[in-house]
Coordinates of C-alpha atoms and ligand atoms in Angstrom, one line a residue:
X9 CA 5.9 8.0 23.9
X10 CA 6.4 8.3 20.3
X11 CA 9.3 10.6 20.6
X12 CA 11.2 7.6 22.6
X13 CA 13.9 6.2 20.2
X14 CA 14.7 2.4 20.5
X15 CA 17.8 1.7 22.1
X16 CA 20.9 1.5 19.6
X17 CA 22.5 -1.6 20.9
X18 CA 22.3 -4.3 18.7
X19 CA 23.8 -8.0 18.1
X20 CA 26.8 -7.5 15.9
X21 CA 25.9 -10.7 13.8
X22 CA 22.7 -9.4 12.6
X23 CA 21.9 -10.2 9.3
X24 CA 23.1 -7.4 6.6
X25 CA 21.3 -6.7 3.3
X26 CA 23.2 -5.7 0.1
X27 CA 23.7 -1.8 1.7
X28 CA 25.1 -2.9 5.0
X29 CA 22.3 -2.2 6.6
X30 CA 20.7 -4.3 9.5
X31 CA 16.6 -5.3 9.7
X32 CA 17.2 -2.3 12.8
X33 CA 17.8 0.4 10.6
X34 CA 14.3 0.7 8.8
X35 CA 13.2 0.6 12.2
X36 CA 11.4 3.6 13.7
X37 CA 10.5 4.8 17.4
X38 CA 8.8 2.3 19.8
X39 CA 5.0 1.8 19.0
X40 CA 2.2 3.6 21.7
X41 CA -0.7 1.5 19.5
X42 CA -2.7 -1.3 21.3
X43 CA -0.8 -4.0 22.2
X44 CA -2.4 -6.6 19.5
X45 CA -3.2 -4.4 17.1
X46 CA -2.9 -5.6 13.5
X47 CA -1.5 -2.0 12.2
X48 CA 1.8 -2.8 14.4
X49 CA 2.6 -6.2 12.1
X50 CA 2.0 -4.2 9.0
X51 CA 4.9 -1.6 9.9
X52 CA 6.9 -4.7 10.6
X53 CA 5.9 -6.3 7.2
X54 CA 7.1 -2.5 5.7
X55 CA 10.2 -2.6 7.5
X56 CA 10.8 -6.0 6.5
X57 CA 10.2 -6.0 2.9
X58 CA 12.1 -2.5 2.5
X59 CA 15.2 -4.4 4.4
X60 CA 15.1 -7.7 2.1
X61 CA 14.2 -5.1 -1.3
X62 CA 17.9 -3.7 -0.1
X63 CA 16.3 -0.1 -0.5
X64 CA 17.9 3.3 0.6
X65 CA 16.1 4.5 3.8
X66 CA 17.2 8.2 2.7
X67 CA 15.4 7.4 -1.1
X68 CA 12.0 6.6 0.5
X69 CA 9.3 9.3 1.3
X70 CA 6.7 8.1 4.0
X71 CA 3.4 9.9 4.2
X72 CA 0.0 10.0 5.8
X73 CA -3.0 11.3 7.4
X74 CA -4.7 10.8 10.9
X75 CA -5.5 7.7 12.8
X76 CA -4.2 5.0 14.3
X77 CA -2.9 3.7 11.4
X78 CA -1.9 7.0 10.1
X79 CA 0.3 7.1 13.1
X80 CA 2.2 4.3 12.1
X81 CA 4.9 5.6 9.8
X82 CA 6.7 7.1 13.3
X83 CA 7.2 3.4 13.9
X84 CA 9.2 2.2 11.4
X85 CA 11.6 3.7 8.3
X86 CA 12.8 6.0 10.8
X87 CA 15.8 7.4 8.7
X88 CA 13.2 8.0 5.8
X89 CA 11.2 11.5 4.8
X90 CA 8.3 12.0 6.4
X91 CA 5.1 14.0 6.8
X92 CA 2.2 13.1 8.7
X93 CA -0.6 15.4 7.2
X94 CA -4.5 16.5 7.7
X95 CA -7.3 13.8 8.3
X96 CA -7.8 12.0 4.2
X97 CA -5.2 14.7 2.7
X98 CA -2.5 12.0 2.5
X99 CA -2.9 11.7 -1.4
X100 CA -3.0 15.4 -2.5
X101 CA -0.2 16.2 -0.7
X102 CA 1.5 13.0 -2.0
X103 CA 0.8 13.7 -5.4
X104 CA 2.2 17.4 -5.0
X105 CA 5.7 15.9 -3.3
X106 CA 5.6 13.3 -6.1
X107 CA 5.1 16.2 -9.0
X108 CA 8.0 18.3 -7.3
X109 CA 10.6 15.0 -6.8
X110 CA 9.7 12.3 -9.1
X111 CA 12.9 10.6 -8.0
X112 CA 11.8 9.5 -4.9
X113 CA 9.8 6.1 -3.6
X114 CA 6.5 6.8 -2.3
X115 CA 4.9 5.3 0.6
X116 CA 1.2 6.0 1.5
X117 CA -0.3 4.8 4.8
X118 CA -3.8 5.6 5.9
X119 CA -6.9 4.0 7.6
X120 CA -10.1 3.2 6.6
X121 CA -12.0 6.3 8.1
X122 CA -8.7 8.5 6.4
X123 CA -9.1 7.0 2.8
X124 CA -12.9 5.7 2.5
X125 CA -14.7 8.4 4.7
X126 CA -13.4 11.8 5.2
X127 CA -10.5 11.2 1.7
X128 CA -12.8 9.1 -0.5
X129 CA -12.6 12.3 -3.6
X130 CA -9.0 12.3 -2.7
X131 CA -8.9 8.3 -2.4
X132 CA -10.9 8.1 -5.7
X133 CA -8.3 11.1 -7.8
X134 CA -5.1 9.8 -7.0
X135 CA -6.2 6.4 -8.2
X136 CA -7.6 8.2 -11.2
X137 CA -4.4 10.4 -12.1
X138 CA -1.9 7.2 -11.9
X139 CA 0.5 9.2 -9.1
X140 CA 3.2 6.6 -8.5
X141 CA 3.5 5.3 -5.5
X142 CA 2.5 2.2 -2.9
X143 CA -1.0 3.1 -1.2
X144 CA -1.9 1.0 1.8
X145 CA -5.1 1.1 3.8
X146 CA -4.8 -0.5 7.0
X147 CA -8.7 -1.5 7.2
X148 CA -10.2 -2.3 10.9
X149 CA -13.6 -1.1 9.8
X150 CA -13.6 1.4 12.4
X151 CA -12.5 4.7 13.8
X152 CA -9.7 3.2 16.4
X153 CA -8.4 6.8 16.9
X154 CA -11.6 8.3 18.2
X155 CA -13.2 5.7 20.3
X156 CA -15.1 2.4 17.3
X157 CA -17.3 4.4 15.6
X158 CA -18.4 2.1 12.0
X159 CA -16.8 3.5 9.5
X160 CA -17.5 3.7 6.0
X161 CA -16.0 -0.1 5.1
X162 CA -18.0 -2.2 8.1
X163 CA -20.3 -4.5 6.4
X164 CA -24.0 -4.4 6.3
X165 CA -25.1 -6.1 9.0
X166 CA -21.6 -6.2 11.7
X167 CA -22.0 -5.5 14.8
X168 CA -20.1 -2.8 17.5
X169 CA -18.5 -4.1 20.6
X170 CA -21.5 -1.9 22.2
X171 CA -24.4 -4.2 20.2
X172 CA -25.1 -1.8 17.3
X173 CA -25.8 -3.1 13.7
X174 CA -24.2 -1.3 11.0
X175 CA -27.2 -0.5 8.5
X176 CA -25.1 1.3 5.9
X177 CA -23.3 -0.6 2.9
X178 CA -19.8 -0.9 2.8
X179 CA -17.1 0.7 0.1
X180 CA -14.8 -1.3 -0.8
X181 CA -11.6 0.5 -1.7
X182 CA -10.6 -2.3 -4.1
X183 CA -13.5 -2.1 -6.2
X184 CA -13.2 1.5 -6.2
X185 CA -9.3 1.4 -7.2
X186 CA -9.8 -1.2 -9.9
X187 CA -12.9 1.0 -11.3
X188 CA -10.5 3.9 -11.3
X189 CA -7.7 2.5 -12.9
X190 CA -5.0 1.7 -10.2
X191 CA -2.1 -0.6 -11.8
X192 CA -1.6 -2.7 -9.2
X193 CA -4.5 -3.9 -6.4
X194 CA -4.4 -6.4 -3.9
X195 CA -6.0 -7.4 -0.3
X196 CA -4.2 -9.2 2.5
X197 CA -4.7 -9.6 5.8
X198 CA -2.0 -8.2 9.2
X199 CA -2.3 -12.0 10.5
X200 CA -0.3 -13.6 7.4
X201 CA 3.2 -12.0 7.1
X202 CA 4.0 -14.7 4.4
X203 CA 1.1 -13.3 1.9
X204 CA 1.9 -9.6 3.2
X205 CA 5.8 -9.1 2.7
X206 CA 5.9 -9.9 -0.8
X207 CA 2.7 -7.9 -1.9
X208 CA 4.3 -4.9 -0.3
X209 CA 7.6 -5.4 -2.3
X210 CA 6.2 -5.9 -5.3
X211 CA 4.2 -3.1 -4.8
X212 CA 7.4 -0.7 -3.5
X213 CA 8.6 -2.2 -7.1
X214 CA 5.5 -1.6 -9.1
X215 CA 6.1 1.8 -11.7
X216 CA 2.3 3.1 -11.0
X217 CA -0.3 3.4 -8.4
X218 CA -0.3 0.3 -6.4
X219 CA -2.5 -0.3 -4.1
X220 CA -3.0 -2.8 -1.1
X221 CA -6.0 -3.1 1.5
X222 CA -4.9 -4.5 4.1
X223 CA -7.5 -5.8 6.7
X224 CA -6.2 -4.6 10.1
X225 CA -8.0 -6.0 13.3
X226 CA -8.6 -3.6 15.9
X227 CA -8.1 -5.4 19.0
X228 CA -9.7 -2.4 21.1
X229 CA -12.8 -1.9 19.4
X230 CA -13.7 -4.4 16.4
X231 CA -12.2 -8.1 17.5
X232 CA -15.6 -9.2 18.5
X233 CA -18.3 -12.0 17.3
X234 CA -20.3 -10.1 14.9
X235 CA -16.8 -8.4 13.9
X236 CA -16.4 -9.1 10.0
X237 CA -12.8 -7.5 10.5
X238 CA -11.9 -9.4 13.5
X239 CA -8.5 -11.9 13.8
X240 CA -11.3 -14.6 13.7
X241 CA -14.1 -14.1 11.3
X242 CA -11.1 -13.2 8.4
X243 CA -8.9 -16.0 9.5
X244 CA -12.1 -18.4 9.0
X245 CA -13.2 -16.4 5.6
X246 CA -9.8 -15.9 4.1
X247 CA -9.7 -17.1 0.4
X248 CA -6.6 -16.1 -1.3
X249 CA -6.4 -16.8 -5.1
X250 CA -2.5 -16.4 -5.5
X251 CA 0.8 -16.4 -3.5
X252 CA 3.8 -14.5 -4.8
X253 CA 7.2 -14.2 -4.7
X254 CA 9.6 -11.0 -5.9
X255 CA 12.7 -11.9 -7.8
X256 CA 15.0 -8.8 -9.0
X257 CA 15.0 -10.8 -12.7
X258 CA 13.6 -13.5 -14.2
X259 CA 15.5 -17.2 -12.8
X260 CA 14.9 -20.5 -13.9
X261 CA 12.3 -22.2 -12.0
X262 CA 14.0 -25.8 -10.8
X263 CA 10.8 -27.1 -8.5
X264 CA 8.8 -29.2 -9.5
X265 CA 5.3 -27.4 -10.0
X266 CA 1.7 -28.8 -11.8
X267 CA 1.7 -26.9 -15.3
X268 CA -0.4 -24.0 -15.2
X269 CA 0.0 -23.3 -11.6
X270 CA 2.7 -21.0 -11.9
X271 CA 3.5 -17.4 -13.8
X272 CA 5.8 -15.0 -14.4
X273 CA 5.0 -11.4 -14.8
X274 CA 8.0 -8.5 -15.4
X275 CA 7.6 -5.7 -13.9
X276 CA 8.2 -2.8 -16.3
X277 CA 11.5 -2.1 -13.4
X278 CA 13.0 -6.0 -14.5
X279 CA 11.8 -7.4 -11.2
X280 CA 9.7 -10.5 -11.7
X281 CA 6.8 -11.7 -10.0
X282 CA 6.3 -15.2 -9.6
X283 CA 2.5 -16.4 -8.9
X284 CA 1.5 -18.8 -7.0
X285 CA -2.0 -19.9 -8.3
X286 CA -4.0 -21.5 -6.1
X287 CA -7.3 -20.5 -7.5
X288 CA -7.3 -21.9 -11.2
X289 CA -9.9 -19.5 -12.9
X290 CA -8.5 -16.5 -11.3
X291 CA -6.9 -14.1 -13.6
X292 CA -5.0 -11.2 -12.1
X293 CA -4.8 -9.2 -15.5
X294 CA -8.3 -9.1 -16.1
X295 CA -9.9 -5.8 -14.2
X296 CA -13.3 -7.2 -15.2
X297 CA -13.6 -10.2 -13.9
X298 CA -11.4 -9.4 -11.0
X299 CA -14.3 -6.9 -9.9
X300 CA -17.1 -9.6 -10.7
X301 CA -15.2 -12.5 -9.0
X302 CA -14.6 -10.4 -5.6
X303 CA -18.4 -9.0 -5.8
X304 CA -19.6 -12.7 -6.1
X305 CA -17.4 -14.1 -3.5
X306 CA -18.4 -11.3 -1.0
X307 CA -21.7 -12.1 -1.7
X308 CA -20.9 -15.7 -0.6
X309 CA -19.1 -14.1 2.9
X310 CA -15.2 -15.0 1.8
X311 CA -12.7 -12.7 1.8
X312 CA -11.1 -12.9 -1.2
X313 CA -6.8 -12.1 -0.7
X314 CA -3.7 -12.1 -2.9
X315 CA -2.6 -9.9 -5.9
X316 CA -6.5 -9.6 -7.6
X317 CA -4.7 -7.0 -10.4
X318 CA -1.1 -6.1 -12.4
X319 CA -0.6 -4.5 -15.4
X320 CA 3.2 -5.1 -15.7
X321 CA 3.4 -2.3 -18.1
X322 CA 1.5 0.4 -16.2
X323 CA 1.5 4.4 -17.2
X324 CA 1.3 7.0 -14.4
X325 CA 1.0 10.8 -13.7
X326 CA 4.0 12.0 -15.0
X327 CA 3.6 9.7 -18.5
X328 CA 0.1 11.1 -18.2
X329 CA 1.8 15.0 -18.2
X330 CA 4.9 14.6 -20.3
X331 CA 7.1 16.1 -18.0
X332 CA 11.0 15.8 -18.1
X333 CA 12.8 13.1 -16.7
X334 CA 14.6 15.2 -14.3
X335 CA 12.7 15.6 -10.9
X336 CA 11.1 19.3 -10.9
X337 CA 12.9 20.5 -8.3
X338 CA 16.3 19.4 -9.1
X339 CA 15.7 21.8 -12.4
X340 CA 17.8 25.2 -12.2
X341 CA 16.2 29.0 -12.3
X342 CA 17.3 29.5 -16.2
X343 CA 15.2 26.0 -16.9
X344 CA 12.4 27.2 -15.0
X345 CA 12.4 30.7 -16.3
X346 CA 13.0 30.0 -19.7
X347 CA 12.6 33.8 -20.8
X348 CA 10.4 36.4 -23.0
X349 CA 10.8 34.7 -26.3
X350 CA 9.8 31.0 -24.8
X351 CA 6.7 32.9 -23.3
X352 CA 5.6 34.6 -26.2
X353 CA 6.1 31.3 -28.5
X354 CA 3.9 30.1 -25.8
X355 CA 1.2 32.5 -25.8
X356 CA 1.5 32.2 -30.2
X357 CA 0.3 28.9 -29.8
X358 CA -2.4 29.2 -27.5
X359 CA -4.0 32.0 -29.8
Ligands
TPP406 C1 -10.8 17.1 9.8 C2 -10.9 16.0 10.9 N1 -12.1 15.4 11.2 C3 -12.2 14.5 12.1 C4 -11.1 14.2 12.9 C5 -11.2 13.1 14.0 N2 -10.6 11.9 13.6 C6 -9.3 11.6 13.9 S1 -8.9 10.1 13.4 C7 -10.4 9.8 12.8 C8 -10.7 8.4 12.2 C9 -9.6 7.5 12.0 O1 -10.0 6.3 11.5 P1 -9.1 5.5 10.5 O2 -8.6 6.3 9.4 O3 -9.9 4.3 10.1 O4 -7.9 5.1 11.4 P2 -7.7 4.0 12.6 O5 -7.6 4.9 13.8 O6 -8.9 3.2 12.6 O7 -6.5 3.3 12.2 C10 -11.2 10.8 13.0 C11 -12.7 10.9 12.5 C12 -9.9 14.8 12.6 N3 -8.7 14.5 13.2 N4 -9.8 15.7 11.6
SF4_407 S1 -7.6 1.7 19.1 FE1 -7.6 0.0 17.6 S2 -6.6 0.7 15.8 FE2 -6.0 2.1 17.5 S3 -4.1 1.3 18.3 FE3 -5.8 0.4 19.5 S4 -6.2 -1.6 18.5 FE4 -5.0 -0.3 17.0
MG408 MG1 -9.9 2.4 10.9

């Protein structure tokens, strides 16, 4: 029952971030999901990396549309603002909240069906317009909510639990948020916490739309040979081209590490991400030959993981809009209402 709270008793020795707060309190209610499913490690990779990012729960807006995964944000960042919206209407409804109260830190989760099917135009515009936030697609390849159906991210060619092939092509919402301009884009995988935790906090750190597919096996439905999203067939294909770590500002590197295997990007926020490179002619701030580099290696069948984008000094909506720095609703009646003469100046320049 997702209305069941977890119980409150805790060990008092439990680790403490730099708020006082325990792993426990980004928790949320118990999980109803699959036992299995990959969706349920990606809420603990969440809770984790908001814990260790020391964030405040109460500064942290969680939003998302239907599904499985959609379901998700109940289960964890419980003490966190919330609103679980229409089926692919996550981002419009995000963007508005984000307009009104720039102040806060966004969260987007949705599914595959929610983002690439039913909420590709609103996938595709929020990409577009920049809105600030962390997007995360928690990609089985199928409709887990209502029953396996393929949906629009199956590869040509997989195969249902049932027997069916999937004759359709697949989108692939990295392509797509590269194409449209997202600042940040990476894929991981639910089965490696180590690659996931850090992508999510340097995406919860990153000052413009960051985005993160995250292939999500659906033990119910899509874990089967002929699966390209099952536990097996992405542990066998995984090929990721960097590891990262998040440091809150740039400290001397004292390991010992081969030269050109390592870089250091700053965020436009201070925090520095430190790369890992484990595939030498992969360059994450190239859009262009990130897109041709995953086409060509998901032509080959690999999976291709890791941050595949940054711009450390991204723009987003409300750069794109010039509004004030002060969030929109936090802005009193005589700012709002400015008066006749403001409006007529207004209207003098419009004639
Ligand atoms: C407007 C509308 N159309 C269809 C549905 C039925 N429906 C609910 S969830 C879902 C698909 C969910 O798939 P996905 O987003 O991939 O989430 P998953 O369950 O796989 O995590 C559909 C088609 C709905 N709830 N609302
Ligand atoms: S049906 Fe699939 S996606 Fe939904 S909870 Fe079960 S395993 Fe997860
Ligand atoms: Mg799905």
């Amino acid at each position: 029952m997702t209305y069941l709270a977890k119980p409150k008793l805790r060990h008092p020795d439990l680790p403490k971030n730099k708020l006082g707060y325990t792993r426990r309190d980004y928790e949320g209610a118990i999980s109803t999901l699959c036992a299995g499913c990959g969706h349920d490690s990606i809420s603990a990779a969440i809770i984790q990396a908001c814990f260790e990012l020391d964030l405040p729960p109460h500064r942290i807006a969680k939003l998302s549309g239907i599904g499985c995964s959609s379901k998700t944000p109940t289960y964890f960042l419980g003490n966190s603002h919330g609103f679980n919206s229409v089926h692919g209407r996550m981002p419009s409804v995000l963007t508005g909240a984000n307009l009104a109260n720039r102040d806060l830190i966004y969260l987007g989760v949705s599914g595959d069906g929610d983002s690439a099917s039913i909420g590709l135009g609103q996938f595709a515009h929020l990409m577009r317009r920049g809105v600030n936030m962390t997007y995360i697609v928690e990609n089985n390849g199928v409709y887990g909510l209502t029953k396996g159906q393929f949906s629009a991210t199956a590869d040509k060619g997989s195969k249902s639990k049932r027997g069916a092939t999937n004759a359709d092509s697949p989108i692939d919402l990295v392509a797509m948020a590269l194409q449209l301009g997202a600042s940040f884009v990476a894929r991981s995988f639910s089965g490696d916490k180590t690659q996931l935790v850090p992508l999510i906090k340097a995406a919860l750190r990153h000052q413009g739309t960051a985005f993160i597919d995250c292939i999500s096996p659906c033990v119910a439905f899509n874990n089967h040979l002929g699966s390209t999203k099952s536990f097996d067939f992405v542990r066998e294909h995984n090929e990721a081209v960097n590891r990262l770590d998040v440091m809150e500002s740039r400290a001397e590197i004292t390991a010992d590490y081969a030269p050109g295997t390592i870089e250091l990007v700053t965020q436009h926020d201070g925090s520095v991400l430190r790369l890992f490179k484990l595939a030498n002619d992969y360059d994450p701030h190239d859009r262009i030959a990130a897109l041709s580099y995953l086409q060509r290696r998901h032509a080959a069948g690999e999976i291709v993981t890791g941050l595949l984008y940054v711009d450390a000094e991204p723009d987003e909506l409300h750069g794109h809009m010039n509004t004030v720095d002060q969030p929109l609703n936090a802005l009193s009646d005589r700012e709002l209402c400015p008066g006749g003469a403001a409006l007529d100046k207004l209207n003098a320049q419009l004639r």
